[in-house]
């Protein structure tokens, strides 16, 4: 077959295949055009997830009739003032979006510049149907319907209205986060699903588009290095989700989806988050134009950094720094689902006389105790008949009578007791604090281990065993441990191979004391088997440290005295990341006075 020039209609359809994959693709291009036009409010309307129709209205600069005709030609754009494509600062610049969309849909565009007359064009799958004056306020209105109506092969690959709506909503959400100075409104089937006002700060905008609780459960990110400025919001590790759909990256105001973000976030939250949980983050990178290529994808959803390693390291450092400054913070309040589990006792219709023997505790019901519960003239009451059956309160080796400390100096309060040999109950100035002693001590041990490793430069102090212990494992597990013996020795765990299927433990980290050595070595071998190849050296070291800390911490089921409980609380208050354990679970929760009052119907 000889070479031939393709007709314009076919060229536009081919271009549409690159730019317009689904309604969300068309919506993204139109909304970005509205942003570049200087709009202060962008209004989007969808029908059936965009399959039946979508409309974007803005109050930007608008277009004259002549500019509108040019905008519908391929490779015509107002976004490149010169030939220096690397210096583009707008959302897009290819000049293909409008003609591409118009070639695969029923397309109507109306626009007016300030002080001028409005103009309108209607195009159906690349054919101009009509044009003429239009009554419209300053700005632009674009309506798209019957997308791929004359291209059934493309139409059948579109998804259900619900799926297409989800994709469109995600587009508007990301653009609204990127530009908190612009108001966005999204309506679907007559129902308003997104409505944010212009002039928000980044935290307010991101919280409004994800979850309002993020404002109280996040830390700000701010780091500058080599001309690159990183800002944003990082959710606390204990405020997480089961999927990674709430991780957002913006480069020079442009929302992008990049694997760089996923790897950097995983590295930053290592040992602070369970592996099946994902944090909420929104990061904004301001990068010099020459340091990033935004033209590597037709839809501009991917970018390429000149120094990707530096950007990744900067994201990890920025998140780590922000989380370190968050200190011992955890999720600020228990989940509503947890509070709803509290049940109020039913109110009796008749109130028995509990102050005499004729009440529920009577001589008839307890013949062995015929004395009334309250003796005449007595200043104290006698114990209930079943008092000897009540288990003693744990953690009362010392009287827990210290005054409540100042909330600013000691926000975790003072210990009042221990429940189920697992949870420390403390009274704070602003509420009731419940601490998981194992989870909290696990984090404290890990941070001590890291501090010792950084301070010594030569590793964590080890404690030689009087009699080396043999741990039997399968041969491949022994191979992995043998390969990592030098790394393990830095943490005070000294191993050597002992035959094909066993290792000999000669020393353990001194700060761990005498624990379950077999369990510790087995767990480390399992962790290395699961993640050894996919993790960097730093992440593997953190993984080993976290596993050791778990085995060296105070276990649930151990009775603590009040002095030990208070010492734990004070150390938590000055230790970074102590709001969550090494697996990402919260170490403490607080019931504010208002929450307690709600439980008792006082509020």
XYZ file of C-alpha atoms in Angstrom:
603
model
C 0.000 0.000 0.000
C 1.363 3.425 -0.932
C 1.760 6.228 1.587
C -1.120 8.734 1.683
C -2.175 11.741 3.704
C -4.988 11.070 6.142
C -8.133 13.211 6.030
C -8.547 15.749 8.828
C -11.545 13.956 10.314
C -9.538 10.740 10.707
C -6.536 12.657 12.069
C -8.771 14.197 14.726
C -10.172 10.798 15.663
C -6.680 9.352 16.020
C -5.718 12.311 18.207
C -8.886 11.769 20.196
C -7.742 8.228 20.893
C -4.724 9.705 22.684
C -6.525 12.475 24.531
C -10.120 11.271 24.974
C -10.450 7.792 26.401
C -13.658 8.293 28.421
C -15.859 11.147 29.719
C -13.348 11.870 32.492
C -10.639 12.525 29.873
C -12.780 15.111 28.096
C -13.766 16.653 31.419
C -10.118 16.966 32.472
C -9.187 18.823 29.270
C -12.146 21.193 29.502
C -11.627 21.950 33.205
C -7.911 22.593 32.644
C -8.780 24.995 29.803
C -11.060 26.833 32.238
C -8.225 27.100 34.775
C -5.848 28.437 32.130
C -8.513 30.988 31.121
C -8.224 32.529 34.600
C -11.584 31.323 35.912
C -12.481 31.980 39.546
C -15.418 29.526 39.522
C -15.765 26.337 37.473
C -19.185 24.677 37.348
C -19.471 21.089 36.058
C -22.701 19.198 35.310
C -22.835 15.475 34.471
C -25.565 13.198 33.164
C -25.166 9.427 33.630
C -21.554 9.813 34.677
C -20.813 11.873 31.559
C -21.999 9.170 29.153
C -25.161 11.090 28.244
C -23.655 14.523 28.646
C -21.279 16.822 30.476
C -21.049 20.572 30.691
C -18.267 22.866 31.946
C -19.021 26.523 32.615
C -16.382 29.058 33.695
C -16.102 32.791 34.256
C -12.665 33.118 32.637
C -11.450 35.479 29.939
C -13.602 33.954 27.183
C -12.954 33.877 23.409
C -13.923 35.954 20.446
C -15.521 34.354 17.380
C -12.164 34.346 15.565
C -10.315 32.739 18.490
C -13.052 30.133 18.839
C -12.604 29.090 15.205
C -8.855 28.758 15.732
C -9.295 26.844 18.996
C -11.171 24.157 17.068
C -8.264 23.614 14.683
C -5.518 21.136 15.474
C -2.241 22.443 16.914
C -3.627 25.914 17.564
C -3.062 27.144 21.120
C -2.754 30.282 23.216
C -0.619 28.533 25.809
C 2.782 28.667 24.123
C 3.940 32.264 23.634
C 7.143 31.078 21.941
C 8.943 27.917 20.825
C 10.379 27.151 24.273
C 8.117 24.228 25.091
C 10.056 23.365 28.257
C 8.978 26.670 29.845
C 5.252 26.027 29.578
C 3.470 27.006 32.802
C -0.131 26.274 31.823
C -2.110 23.088 32.435
C -1.921 22.056 28.791
C -0.536 23.241 25.462
C -0.914 20.625 22.728
C -3.862 22.435 21.108
C -5.630 19.163 20.346
C -8.205 18.829 23.109
C -11.118 20.779 21.640
C -10.912 19.462 18.043
C -10.338 15.935 19.363
C -13.385 16.051 21.634
C -15.486 17.667 18.909
C -14.538 14.882 16.472
C -16.040 12.131 18.656
C -19.120 13.788 20.176
C -21.926 16.281 19.784
C -20.037 19.388 20.837
C -21.364 22.871 21.661
C -19.163 25.795 22.692
C -20.319 29.278 23.683
C -18.009 32.068 24.820
C -17.790 35.822 25.323
C -14.949 38.170 26.200
C -15.482 41.153 28.485
C -17.028 44.021 26.494
C -17.626 41.834 23.431
C -20.429 39.773 21.924
C -20.999 36.114 22.642
C -20.515 33.477 19.935
C -21.627 29.874 19.568
C -20.534 26.849 17.536
C -22.157 23.408 17.303
C -20.151 20.475 15.918
C -21.308 16.873 15.564
C -18.480 14.334 15.305
C -16.243 16.740 13.393
C -18.910 18.367 11.188
C -19.884 21.993 11.816
C -23.671 22.151 12.149
C -24.247 25.772 13.030
C -22.674 28.910 14.458
C -23.919 32.337 15.447
C -24.378 34.851 18.261
C -25.018 33.620 21.793
C -26.363 35.299 24.917
C -23.882 34.329 27.596
C -22.068 36.127 30.447
C -18.299 36.616 30.254
C -16.612 33.256 30.144
C -17.089 29.960 28.321
C -19.644 27.143 28.332
C -18.800 23.794 26.702
C -21.350 20.982 26.379
C -20.448 17.455 25.273
C -23.036 14.743 24.589
C -23.331 11.447 22.716
C -19.627 10.730 23.252
C -18.401 8.121 20.704
C -21.963 7.980 19.374
C -20.753 7.331 15.832
C -17.849 5.130 16.914
C -19.537 2.053 18.435
C -16.213 0.215 18.760
C -15.087 2.883 21.252
C -18.491 3.286 22.883
C -18.741 -0.349 23.941
C -15.529 -0.087 25.958
C -16.968 2.587 28.243
C -17.954 1.439 31.711
C -21.142 1.821 33.721
C -22.429 5.309 34.587
C -21.367 4.776 38.196
C -17.776 3.940 37.218
C -17.560 6.833 34.772
C -18.938 9.216 37.382
C -16.303 8.053 39.882
C -13.564 8.814 37.352
C -15.023 12.275 36.614
C -15.345 13.039 40.315
C -11.710 12.073 40.866
C -10.619 14.461 38.088
C -12.455 17.423 39.626
C -11.288 16.529 43.137
C -7.632 16.530 42.090
C -7.921 19.768 40.111
C -9.713 21.420 43.037
C -6.887 20.363 45.377
C -4.303 21.724 42.964
C -6.017 25.119 42.843
C -7.527 26.038 46.235
C -7.876 29.628 44.988
C -10.609 28.565 42.522
C -14.181 27.580 43.442
C -15.385 24.252 41.993
C -18.887 22.832 41.799
C -19.814 19.365 40.493
C -23.411 18.233 39.947
C -24.447 14.747 38.867
C -28.025 13.907 37.991
C -29.142 17.104 39.704
C -27.318 16.317 42.952
C -24.387 18.492 44.047
C -21.499 16.251 45.120
C -18.593 18.731 45.246
C -18.870 22.375 46.247
C -15.787 24.244 47.461
C -15.249 27.981 47.651
C -12.213 29.784 46.315
C -9.576 31.212 48.621
C -9.129 28.116 50.816
C -5.770 27.149 52.235
C -4.340 23.789 51.143
C -5.299 21.895 54.334
C -8.887 23.156 54.309
C -9.303 22.295 50.630
C -7.798 18.793 50.902
C -9.852 18.026 54.039
C -13.041 19.254 52.350
C -12.421 16.900 49.405
C -11.349 13.847 51.430
C -12.480 13.865 55.058
C -13.076 16.784 57.414
C -11.383 14.852 60.228
C -8.084 15.175 58.338
C -7.688 18.721 59.715
C -7.239 17.390 63.248
C -5.290 14.285 62.252
C -2.519 15.584 60.004
C 0.761 17.460 60.094
C 2.008 20.106 57.635
C 4.888 19.319 55.271
C 7.347 22.056 54.313
C 10.844 21.449 52.915
C 13.030 23.299 50.424
C 16.126 21.897 48.734
C 18.118 22.789 45.596
C 15.451 25.134 44.250
C 12.638 22.597 44.820
C 9.920 23.445 47.353
C 7.787 20.672 48.879
C 4.636 21.541 50.822
C 1.523 19.614 51.711
C -0.385 17.627 54.284
C 0.527 14.233 55.745
C -2.043 12.249 57.681
C -0.992 10.742 60.993
C -0.030 7.067 60.610
C -2.994 6.027 62.746
C -5.342 7.920 60.418
C -5.145 5.601 57.427
C -7.159 3.784 54.773
C -7.307 0.293 53.312
C -6.512 1.522 49.780
C -4.046 4.081 48.433
C -6.640 6.219 46.629
C -6.081 9.206 48.938
C -2.461 9.898 47.987
C -2.134 12.979 45.804
C 0.895 14.535 44.111
C 0.912 17.910 42.375
C 3.847 19.208 40.343
C 3.820 22.923 39.565
C 0.077 22.998 40.194
C -0.572 20.018 37.926
C -2.114 16.830 39.404
C -0.051 13.810 38.373
C -0.091 10.098 39.101
C 3.395 8.835 39.594
C 4.873 5.622 40.993
C 7.546 7.787 42.553
C 4.990 8.984 45.091
C 3.923 5.460 46.060
C 7.470 4.305 46.754
C 8.438 7.489 48.594
C 5.362 7.408 50.828
C 5.940 3.761 51.647
C 9.516 4.549 52.634
C 8.502 7.530 54.769
C 5.816 5.604 56.676
C 7.891 2.416 57.049
C 7.460 0.818 60.520
C 4.680 3.286 61.353
C 1.952 1.653 59.323
C 0.603 -1.841 58.800
C 1.498 -3.120 55.333
C -2.130 -3.414 54.274
C -2.934 0.165 55.314
C -2.195 3.382 53.439
C -1.793 6.968 54.667
C -3.568 10.057 53.388
C -1.116 12.546 51.871
C -1.326 15.521 49.534
C 2.051 16.827 48.380
C 2.716 19.934 46.286
C 6.043 20.180 44.462
C 7.262 23.435 42.963
C 10.053 22.500 40.558
C 11.969 24.695 38.083
C 10.558 24.127 34.596
C 13.879 22.874 33.258
C 14.025 20.182 35.977
C 10.823 18.417 34.952
C 9.352 17.202 31.648
C 5.542 17.424 31.628
C 5.130 16.327 28.002
C 5.778 12.601 28.412
C 2.092 11.622 28.344
C -0.674 12.865 26.009
C -3.023 13.504 28.929
C -0.252 15.111 31.050
C -0.915 12.677 33.925
C 2.737 11.666 34.205
C 5.924 13.680 34.497
C 9.619 12.879 34.310
C 12.065 14.461 36.753
C 15.620 15.242 35.763
C 16.800 14.040 39.194
C 14.188 11.518 40.295
C 16.348 10.187 43.156
C 16.607 13.654 44.690
C 12.834 14.170 44.442
C 12.155 10.790 46.049
C 14.614 11.499 48.846
C 13.068 14.918 49.361
C 9.565 13.453 49.674
C 10.770 10.854 52.197
C 12.721 13.477 54.182
C 9.859 15.962 54.130
C 7.321 13.409 55.338
C 9.686 12.044 57.990
C 10.446 15.541 59.270
C 6.745 16.386 59.478
C 5.889 13.142 61.263
C 8.806 13.602 63.675
C 7.498 17.028 64.596
C 4.084 15.440 65.172
C 5.674 13.735 68.197
C 3.436 11.417 70.158
C 0.236 12.477 68.369
C -2.287 9.830 67.448
C -5.817 9.984 66.092
C -7.459 12.674 68.182
C -10.542 10.766 69.218
C -11.940 7.244 69.054
C -13.963 6.283 66.034
C -17.700 6.973 66.082
C -18.299 3.258 65.557
C -16.400 2.546 68.776
C -18.385 5.126 70.735
C -21.643 3.687 69.420
C -20.789 0.338 71.010
C -21.282 1.840 74.474
C -24.710 0.768 75.671
C -26.807 2.554 78.262
C -28.543 0.388 80.857
C -32.350 0.392 80.505
C -34.087 2.691 82.981
C -36.375 0.916 85.457
C -39.926 2.187 85.591
C -40.042 1.641 89.372
C -37.160 2.836 91.504
C -36.494 0.375 94.367
C -35.380 1.682 97.727
C -31.670 0.899 97.674
C -31.074 2.505 101.053
C -32.936 -0.075 103.124
C -32.947 -3.817 103.467
C -36.323 -3.834 101.675
C -34.574 -2.989 98.384
C -32.921 -5.437 96.005
C -30.317 -6.329 98.659
C -32.617 -7.635 101.337
C -32.497 -10.042 104.237
C -34.828 -12.343 102.387
C -32.578 -12.568 99.364
C -29.378 -12.886 101.447
C -30.250 -14.614 104.729
C -26.602 -14.816 105.742
C -26.475 -11.014 105.858
C -29.602 -9.972 107.727
C -28.003 -6.670 108.750
C -29.314 -3.760 106.675
C -26.916 -2.416 104.048
C -26.726 0.944 105.832
C -26.697 0.860 109.632
C -28.560 3.539 111.529
C -26.248 6.427 112.317
C -23.326 4.800 110.498
C -21.051 6.958 108.387
C -20.102 4.225 105.915
C -21.855 1.551 103.950
C -21.219 -2.180 104.103
C -19.891 -4.029 101.052
C -22.362 -5.724 98.718
C -22.827 -9.426 99.431
C -20.849 -10.479 96.315
C -17.915 -8.158 96.946
C -15.477 -10.994 97.487
C -16.217 -12.235 93.970
C -15.085 -8.973 92.347
C -11.546 -9.201 90.925
C -9.149 -6.624 92.377
C -8.287 -3.628 90.180
C -4.968 -4.170 88.447
C -2.084 -1.755 88.748
C -2.820 -0.631 92.315
C 0.491 -1.514 93.912
C 0.740 2.203 94.744
C -2.012 4.691 95.398
C -2.953 6.491 92.171
C -3.745 9.790 93.826
C -1.435 12.246 92.052
C -3.108 15.493 90.954
C -3.992 15.877 87.280
C -1.052 17.624 85.535
C -1.271 20.580 83.190
C -2.489 19.516 79.727
C 0.214 21.484 77.910
C 3.104 19.920 79.842
C 1.621 16.430 80.179
C -1.205 15.877 77.645
C -1.403 12.150 78.476
C -2.285 12.921 82.093
C -1.603 10.759 85.135
C -2.212 7.015 85.557
C -5.267 5.941 87.530
C -5.229 2.202 86.952
C -4.907 -0.734 84.579
C -7.665 -2.646 82.813
C -7.411 -6.272 81.656
C -3.652 -6.217 82.345
C -3.338 -4.495 78.957
C -4.671 -0.949 79.018
C -3.505 1.943 81.174
C -6.271 4.323 82.204
C -5.070 7.884 82.777
C -6.822 11.095 83.731
C -5.887 14.177 81.698
C -6.969 17.740 82.186
C -9.184 17.554 79.107
C -10.446 13.986 79.210
C -9.806 10.287 79.779
C -6.785 8.637 78.129
C -6.527 4.897 77.427
C -3.095 3.525 76.486
C -2.250 0.136 74.990
C 0.830 -0.684 77.056
C 2.323 -3.212 74.618
C 1.836 -1.047 71.529
C 3.222 2.023 73.299
C 6.285 0.294 74.729
C 6.966 -1.368 71.382
C 7.340 2.066 69.760
C 9.477 3.359 72.645
C 11.885 0.421 72.340
C 12.209 0.950 68.587
C 12.981 4.650 68.990
C 15.552 3.882 71.721
C 17.163 1.368 69.394
C 17.334 3.889 66.557
C 18.752 6.539 68.864
C 21.414 4.163 70.169
C 22.331 3.138 66.631
C 22.676 6.769 65.517
C 24.601 7.836 68.631
C 27.097 4.992 68.743
C 27.786 4.752 65.023
C 28.854 1.185 65.653
C 25.588 -0.494 66.456
C 23.357 -1.289 69.409
C 24.935 -2.713 72.567
C 24.610 -6.476 72.742
C 24.386 -8.876 75.637
C 26.297 -12.140 75.268
C 24.368 -15.252 76.183
C 25.778 -17.530 78.855
C 24.792 -20.525 76.747
C 24.304 -19.866 73.001
C 20.856 -20.910 71.827
C 20.244 -23.046 68.740
C 17.261 -22.047 66.606
C 16.131 -24.579 64.012
C 14.736 -23.221 60.734
C 14.431 -24.419 57.171
C 17.537 -24.112 55.030
C 16.379 -21.150 52.928
C 15.513 -19.150 56.063
C 18.973 -19.875 57.454
C 20.493 -18.693 54.174
C 18.682 -15.359 54.418
C 19.737 -14.820 58.016
C 23.337 -15.699 57.174
C 23.349 -13.152 54.327
C 22.061 -10.450 56.681
C 24.213 -11.390 59.681
C 26.231 -8.167 59.490
C 23.094 -6.001 59.462
C 21.622 -7.950 62.374
C 24.845 -7.544 64.335
C 24.424 -3.762 64.142
C 21.324 -4.218 66.271
C 23.073 -6.456 68.779
C 21.770 -9.768 67.426
C 24.773 -11.963 66.736
C 24.062 -15.098 64.690
C 26.153 -17.719 62.978
C 25.269 -20.674 60.824
C 24.985 -23.954 62.709
C 24.596 -26.664 60.118
C 22.265 -26.628 57.123
C 19.021 -25.964 59.015
C 19.889 -24.088 62.208
C 21.502 -20.880 63.447
C 23.347 -20.244 66.686
C 22.371 -17.109 68.643
C 25.387 -15.827 70.602
C 24.146 -12.397 71.689
C 20.950 -10.377 71.766
C 20.314 -6.615 72.028
C 20.920 -5.589 75.638
C 17.852 -3.355 75.762
C 15.546 -6.270 74.910
C 16.454 -8.298 77.992
C 15.631 -11.980 78.128
C 12.855 -12.633 75.686
C 11.663 -15.332 73.314
C 14.818 -15.728 71.227
C 13.407 -18.462 69.026
C 10.317 -16.404 68.241
C 12.429 -13.319 67.502
C 14.752 -15.107 65.063
C 11.847 -16.915 63.384
C 9.905 -13.674 62.881
C 12.933 -11.895 61.396
C 13.468 -14.785 58.986
C 9.811 -14.646 57.930
C 9.957 -10.881 57.385
C 13.084 -11.181 55.247
C 11.444 -13.924 53.196
C 8.412 -11.755 52.467
C 10.052 -8.388 51.829
C 13.804 -8.817 51.388
C 13.894 -8.292 47.630
C 11.375 -5.446 47.450
C 12.803 -3.249 50.207
C 15.839 -1.026 50.251
C 18.636 -1.554 52.765
C 17.289 1.240 55.003
C 13.786 -0.246 54.926
C 15.138 -3.723 55.724
C 17.042 -2.344 58.705
C 13.903 -0.596 59.949
C 11.953 -3.806 59.487
C 14.458 -5.791 61.591
C 14.470 -3.103 64.289
C 10.672 -3.080 64.432
C 10.528 -6.858 64.785
C 13.099 -6.794 67.603
C 11.255 -3.993 69.377
C 8.028 -5.963 69.269
C 9.680 -8.885 71.028
C 11.392 -6.663 73.605
C 8.402 -4.617 74.713
C 6.106 -4.924 77.710
C 3.568 -7.558 76.843
C -0.155 -7.352 77.309
C -1.017 -9.313 80.425
C 1.727 -7.881 82.620
C 0.588 -6.026 85.723
C 2.225 -2.601 86.046
C 2.357 -0.488 89.154
C 1.386 3.173 89.078
C 4.986 4.401 88.949
C 5.683 2.218 85.896
C 2.528 3.436 84.197
C 3.401 7.087 84.760
C 6.964 6.532 83.550
C 5.559 5.046 80.345
C 3.255 8.046 79.844
C 6.059 10.557 80.383
C 8.368 8.785 77.921
C 5.615 8.657 75.307
C 5.175 12.427 75.530
C 8.786 13.089 74.499
C 9.243 10.270 71.964
C 8.629 10.814 68.224
C 5.960 8.669 66.564
C 4.783 7.266 69.908
C 1.183 7.811 68.805
C 1.356 4.570 66.824
C 3.082 1.233 67.236
C 5.443 -0.304 64.677
C 2.490 -1.893 62.884
C 0.523 1.336 62.494
C -2.026 0.783 65.264
C -2.760 3.664 67.656
C -1.045 3.453 71.052
C -3.511 5.724 72.826
C -6.944 7.242 72.442
C -8.601 10.048 74.328
C -12.218 10.428 75.362
C -12.748 14.149 75.719
C -15.026 15.370 78.477
C -17.650 16.109 75.854
C -17.526 12.508 74.588
C -17.963 11.166 78.115
C -20.909 13.469 78.709
C -22.536 12.165 75.512
C -22.171 8.589 76.741
C -24.159 9.472 79.864
C -26.731 11.579 78.074
C -25.545 14.833 79.615
C -24.987 16.512 76.272
